[in-house]
Every structure is written in C-alpha cells, then in structure tokens.
Amino acid sequence: MAQETMKIGVIVVDVQGDFTTFKNGSLAVEGTDEAYLKAVEENTKKLKAAGFPIYATQDWHPRNHISFFTNHSGKKAFDVIKLNNRDQVLWPPHCVQETSGAEILLDKRLFNAVVKKGMDSKFDSYSGFQDDGGKITEMDRSLKKDRIKRVVIYGIATDYCVRATALDAVATGYQVIMIKNLSRGVAPDTSRKAIEEMRAKGVVILDDPDLDKIKALQ
Ligand code: VGL
Ligand code: ZN
C-alpha cells in the first residue's frame, strides 16, 4: 500500500491555573512554574506549525463536585474514599466553573477544540474521553471529525488526567504518544507507575516532542 500520511492530533491536558505553582493554584502540581508553561506553549506552537490540530481538555467542576473534600464532612484534602467501588482521592476544590483558576493558561487561538470535563457533580472525570459514570465527552467526536488517528498527549497531571486520557485514547483505538518532559505529576511514585502502565498498554513515551519520531512511529 502506498504510504498514507497518518493524521496526527495533539491533546494538551488540563493546563489550568489551579494546577500550577505559577498561579498559586489550589491543587498546584510540582514543577508547574513559568518555565514549564513556556515550554508547553512553545512546543504546542511548534506542533501546530507542523500541521497538527491541537485539542485541549479543561477540568470544569461545579462547586458541589464529589471530588472536593469540602463536600464530605470530616474529610480532609487527599483523603481517599471508596466511591462506586473505586478509590476516589478527595481534592481541594479546584477548577470551579467560571473562576480564574479554571482558565487554560495558553493562547486559546492554538486550539481546534476545548473539551470540558467533570461537569457532573456526581462523577469525577480524569479522562478527556469520558467520566467515571461512563458519559462521553466531545473528544472522540472532535478527533474523528478531523480524521485523527494518532494523538500526542501531555500536560497535568501525569498520574491522573494525562494517564486516564492516554489509556482511554488507546482503548478507543488511537495510536498514542505521551510526552514526559511536557507533563507534571502530583507525586513521583504514582507518576512513575502511570508511565509504566501507559507503556504496558501501548503508549509510546517520548522525553520530548521530536517531530521525526512523532511522524515515524510504527
Ligand atoms: C486532575 C485531580 C483532580 C488532573 C483533575 O488534571 O490530573 N487531577 N482533577
Ligand atoms: Zn478535577
């Protein structure tokens, strides 16, 4: 078969004020300073210039969201409870709809689409594809409309939303590349585990978004 160019898209996961030290966010992830944001912005521009459509995910919670420890009496931040048979980390309130902490810290003109997630107060939604209740987002539809077959994924947090988005992308049939140096995790041990888990499920882990490697894959 004649070589057909594989259409590649980029998913920038949850680069929002509340997850950054840069904005003194309520759930600031280590290493999310100005230099990190600049690296994300510059590399995203480079990938866009290479012709790849860019998609963003945006954590977008109501105030009464189930993942906030403040909505569970007697609980504190980072406690873990059982919810629908899975472990739910209770987070500080973050990315509340219409607040400045929920804003994406990148030039909006970069994005073909911004996919919001986590709007249902009853379910968390680390994945950009679906929430824990199984309700799908706009992500797969957007990618299919643009005929994307391979996705490059990076952002915050490696061990939660980047991991879940990458694993769901694989499960949905996309080829997936995760960029380590453009991602930051909540904790080193869970981030290491997440990388191993992604790799085991077929995600290609690259240190940096090397255009030749991204295009040449497989
Ligand atoms: C995230 C915790 C809670 C993330 C979102 O973007 O990884 N983590 N909500
Ligand atoms: Zn959240």
CSV table of C-alpha atoms and ligand atoms in Angstrom, one decimal:
chain,number,residue,atom,x,y,z
A,1,MET,CA,0.0,0.0,0.0
A,2,ALA,CA,1.2,3.5,-0.8
A,3,GLN,CA,2.3,5.3,2.3
A,4,GLU,CA,-0.5,7.4,3.6
A,5,THR,CA,0.2,10.2,5.9
A,6,MET,CA,-1.2,9.3,9.3
A,7,LYS,CA,-3.2,12.3,10.6
A,8,ILE,CA,-1.8,13.4,14.0
A,9,GLY,CA,-3.5,15.5,16.7
A,10,VAL,CA,-2.3,16.9,20.0
A,11,ILE,CA,-4.2,16.8,23.3
A,12,VAL,CA,-3.0,19.3,25.9
A,13,VAL,CA,-4.4,18.1,29.2
A,14,ASP,CA,-5.6,20.5,31.9
A,15,VAL,CA,-3.0,23.2,31.7
A,16,GLN,CA,-5.1,25.4,34.1
A,17,GLY,CA,-4.3,27.9,36.8
A,18,ASP,CA,-5.4,25.8,39.8
A,19,PHE,CA,-3.0,23.0,38.8
A,20,THR,CA,0.0,25.3,38.7
A,21,THR,CA,2.5,26.8,41.1
A,22,PHE,CA,2.7,29.7,38.6
A,23,LYS,CA,-0.8,30.8,39.5
A,24,ASN,CA,-0.5,29.6,43.1
A,25,GLY,CA,-3.3,27.2,42.3
A,26,SER,CA,-5.4,25.3,44.9
A,27,LEU,CA,-4.1,22.0,43.6
A,28,ALA,CA,-0.7,23.1,42.4
A,29,VAL,CA,1.4,20.3,40.9
A,30,GLU,CA,5.2,20.4,41.5
A,31,GLY,CA,7.2,21.9,38.6
A,32,THR,CA,4.4,23.8,37.0
A,33,ASP,CA,6.3,27.1,37.0
A,34,GLU,CA,6.7,29.8,34.4
A,35,ALA,CA,9.5,27.8,32.6
A,36,TYR,CA,7.2,24.8,32.4
A,37,LEU,CA,4.3,26.8,30.9
A,38,LYS,CA,6.7,28.4,28.4
A,39,ALA,CA,7.9,25.0,27.3
A,40,VAL,CA,4.3,23.8,26.9
A,41,GLU,CA,3.3,26.9,24.9
A,42,GLU,CA,6.4,26.9,22.6
A,43,ASN,CA,6.2,23.2,21.9
A,44,THR,CA,2.5,23.4,21.3
A,45,LYS,CA,3.1,26.2,18.8
A,46,LYS,CA,5.7,24.1,17.1
A,47,LEU,CA,3.4,21.1,16.8
A,48,LYS,CA,0.6,23.4,15.4
A,49,ALA,CA,3.1,24.8,12.9
A,50,ALA,CA,3.8,21.2,11.8
A,51,GLY,CA,0.2,20.9,10.8
A,52,PHE,CA,-1.2,19.0,13.8
A,53,PRO,CA,-4.6,20.1,15.1
A,54,ILE,CA,-4.5,20.9,18.8
A,55,TYR,CA,-7.2,20.0,21.3
A,56,ALA,CA,-7.3,21.0,25.0
A,57,THR,CA,-9.1,19.4,27.9
A,58,GLN,CA,-10.4,21.6,30.7
A,59,ASP,CA,-11.4,20.4,34.1
A,60,TRP,CA,-14.7,22.2,34.7
A,61,HIS,CA,-16.3,21.4,38.0
A,62,PRO,CA,-19.5,22.7,39.7
A,63,ARG,CA,-19.0,23.9,43.3
A,64,ASN,CA,-20.7,20.8,44.7
A,65,HIS,CA,-18.4,18.4,42.9
A,66,ILE,CA,-18.0,15.0,44.6
A,67,SER,CA,-14.2,15.1,44.3
A,68,PHE,CA,-13.8,18.1,46.6
A,69,PHE,CA,-13.0,17.1,50.2
A,70,THR,CA,-15.1,20.1,51.3
A,71,ASN,CA,-18.2,18.3,50.1
A,72,HIS,CA,-17.6,15.4,52.5
A,73,SER,CA,-17.9,16.1,56.2
A,74,GLY,CA,-15.0,15.1,58.3
A,75,LYS,CA,-12.6,14.6,55.4
A,76,LYS,CA,-9.5,16.4,54.5
A,77,ALA,CA,-7.6,17.1,51.3
A,78,PHE,CA,-6.0,13.9,49.8
A,79,ASP,CA,-8.0,11.5,51.9
A,80,VAL,CA,-9.1,8.5,49.8
A,81,ILE,CA,-12.7,7.2,50.0
A,82,LYS,CA,-14.5,4.3,48.2
A,83,LEU,CA,-16.9,5.7,45.6
A,84,ASN,CA,-18.8,3.4,43.3
A,85,ASN,CA,-16.3,0.7,44.1
A,86,ARG,CA,-13.2,2.7,43.2
A,87,ASP,CA,-10.7,4.7,45.1
A,88,GLN,CA,-11.6,8.4,44.9
A,89,VAL,CA,-9.0,10.9,46.0
A,90,LEU,CA,-10.6,13.9,47.7
A,91,TRP,CA,-9.1,17.0,46.3
A,92,PRO,CA,-9.0,20.6,47.4
A,93,PRO,CA,-11.7,22.5,45.4
A,94,HIS,CA,-10.2,23.3,42.0
A,95,CYS,CA,-11.2,24.3,38.5
A,96,VAL,CA,-14.6,25.6,39.6
A,97,GLN,CA,-16.6,26.7,36.5
A,98,GLU,CA,-16.2,30.4,35.6
A,99,THR,CA,-13.4,31.0,38.2
A,100,SER,CA,-9.9,32.3,37.2
A,101,GLY,CA,-8.3,29.1,38.5
A,102,ALA,CA,-10.2,27.1,35.8
A,103,GLU,CA,-8.7,29.2,33.0
A,104,ILE,CA,-6.4,27.5,30.5
A,105,LEU,CA,-3.0,29.2,30.6
A,106,LEU,CA,-2.3,29.0,26.9
A,107,ASP,CA,-3.3,31.2,23.9
A,108,LYS,CA,-6.8,30.0,23.0
A,109,ARG,CA,-6.1,30.5,19.3
A,110,LEU,CA,-3.9,27.4,19.5
A,111,PHE,CA,-6.9,25.1,19.9
A,112,ASN,CA,-9.2,23.5,17.4
A,113,ALA,CA,-11.4,22.5,20.3
A,114,VAL,CA,-11.5,22.8,24.1
A,115,VAL,CA,-13.2,19.7,25.6
A,116,LYS,CA,-14.6,20.4,29.1
A,117,LYS,CA,-15.0,17.6,31.6
A,118,GLY,CA,-16.0,16.9,35.2
A,119,MET,CA,-19.3,18.9,35.0
A,120,ASP,CA,-21.4,16.2,36.6
A,121,SER,CA,-21.3,16.8,40.3
A,122,LYS,CA,-21.7,13.0,41.0
A,123,PHE,CA,-18.7,11.7,38.9
A,124,ASP,CA,-15.1,12.6,38.6
A,125,SER,CA,-13.6,12.7,35.1
A,126,TYR,CA,-9.8,12.4,34.9
A,127,SER,CA,-10.1,11.2,31.3
A,128,GLY,CA,-10.7,13.7,28.5
A,129,PHE,CA,-12.9,11.0,26.8
A,130,GLN,CA,-15.4,10.1,29.4
A,131,ASP,CA,-16.3,10.5,33.1
A,132,ASP,CA,-16.4,7.8,35.8
A,133,GLY,CA,-20.1,7.4,35.1
A,134,GLY,CA,-19.4,6.4,31.5
A,135,LYS,CA,-20.7,9.6,29.9
A,136,ILE,CA,-18.6,10.5,26.9
A,137,THR,CA,-17.2,14.0,26.2
A,138,GLU,CA,-16.8,15.7,22.8
A,139,MET,CA,-13.2,14.4,22.5
A,140,ASP,CA,-13.7,11.3,20.3
A,141,ARG,CA,-16.2,13.1,18.1
A,142,SER,CA,-13.8,16.0,17.5
A,143,LEU,CA,-10.9,13.7,16.7
A,144,LYS,CA,-13.0,11.6,14.4
A,145,LYS,CA,-14.4,14.7,12.6
A,146,ASP,CA,-10.8,15.7,11.9
A,147,ARG,CA,-9.8,12.2,10.9
A,148,ILE,CA,-7.1,12.0,13.6
A,149,LYS,CA,-5.6,8.5,14.0
A,150,ARG,CA,-2.6,9.3,16.3
A,151,VAL,CA,-2.6,11.6,19.3
A,152,VAL,CA,0.3,13.2,21.2
A,153,ILE,CA,-0.7,13.8,24.8
A,154,TYR,CA,0.9,15.9,27.6
A,155,GLY,CA,0.0,18.3,30.4
A,156,ILE,CA,-1.1,18.0,34.0
A,157,ALA,CA,-1.3,15.6,35.8
A,158,THR,CA,0.8,12.7,34.6
A,159,ASP,CA,-0.6,10.4,37.3
A,160,TYR,CA,-4.3,11.4,36.9
A,161,CYS,CA,-5.7,13.2,33.9
A,162,VAL,CA,-2.8,12.6,31.4
A,163,ARG,CA,-2.7,8.9,32.4
A,164,ALA,CA,-6.5,8.4,32.1
A,165,THR,CA,-6.7,10.3,28.8
A,166,ALA,CA,-3.9,8.4,27.3
A,167,LEU,CA,-5.3,5.0,28.4
A,168,ASP,CA,-8.8,5.9,27.1
A,169,ALA,CA,-7.3,7.1,23.8
A,170,VAL,CA,-5.6,3.6,23.4
A,171,ALA,CA,-8.9,1.9,24.3
A,172,THR,CA,-10.7,4.0,21.8
A,173,GLY,CA,-8.3,2.9,19.0
A,174,TYR,CA,-5.8,5.7,18.7
A,175,GLN,CA,-2.1,5.4,18.5
A,176,VAL,CA,-0.8,7.3,21.5
A,177,ILE,CA,2.4,9.2,22.2
A,178,MET,CA,2.9,10.7,25.7
A,179,ILE,CA,5.5,13.4,26.2
A,180,LYS,CA,7.2,13.1,29.6
A,181,ASN,CA,9.1,16.4,29.7
A,182,LEU,CA,5.9,18.4,29.0
A,183,SER,CA,3.9,16.7,31.7
A,184,ARG,CA,4.0,17.1,35.5
A,185,GLY,CA,2.7,14.7,38.2
A,186,VAL,CA,1.1,15.1,41.6
A,187,ALA,CA,3.5,12.6,43.1
A,188,PRO,CA,6.7,10.9,41.8
A,189,ASP,CA,5.7,7.3,42.7
A,190,THR,CA,2.3,7.4,41.1
A,191,SER,CA,3.7,9.2,38.1
A,192,ARG,CA,6.4,6.5,37.6
A,193,LYS,CA,3.6,3.9,37.9
A,194,ALA,CA,1.4,5.7,35.5
A,195,ILE,CA,4.2,5.9,32.9
A,196,GLU,CA,4.8,2.1,33.2
A,197,GLU,CA,1.1,1.4,32.9
A,198,MET,CA,0.8,3.6,29.8
A,199,ARG,CA,3.8,1.9,28.3
A,200,ALA,CA,2.4,-1.5,29.1
A,201,LYS,CA,-0.8,-0.6,27.3
A,202,GLY,CA,1.0,0.5,24.1
A,203,VAL,CA,1.5,4.2,24.7
A,204,VAL,CA,4.8,5.4,23.3
A,205,ILE,CA,6.6,7.5,25.9
A,206,LEU,CA,8.9,10.2,24.5
A,207,ASP,CA,11.0,12.6,26.5
A,208,ASP,CA,10.4,15.5,24.1
A,209,PRO,CA,8.1,16.1,21.1
A,210,ASP,CA,10.6,15.2,18.5
A,211,LEU,CA,8.7,15.7,15.1
A,212,ASP,CA,10.6,13.0,13.3
A,213,LYS,CA,9.8,10.4,16.0
A,214,ILE,CA,6.2,11.5,16.2
A,215,LYS,CA,5.7,11.1,12.4
A,216,ALA,CA,7.8,8.0,12.0
A,217,LEU,CA,6.1,5.9,14.7
A,218,GLN,CA,5.4,2.3,13.5
B,1,VGL,C1,-6.7,16.3,37.9
B,1,VGL,C2,-7.0,15.8,40.0
B,1,VGL,C3,-8.3,16.3,40.0
B,1,VGL,C4,-5.8,16.4,36.7
B,1,VGL,C5,-8.0,16.8,37.8
B,1,VGL,O1,-5.9,17.2,35.8
B,1,VGL,O2,-4.9,15.5,36.6
B,1,VGL,N1,-6.3,15.8,39.0
B,1,VGL,N2,-8.8,16.8,38.9
B,2,ZN,ZN,-10.7,17.7,38.9
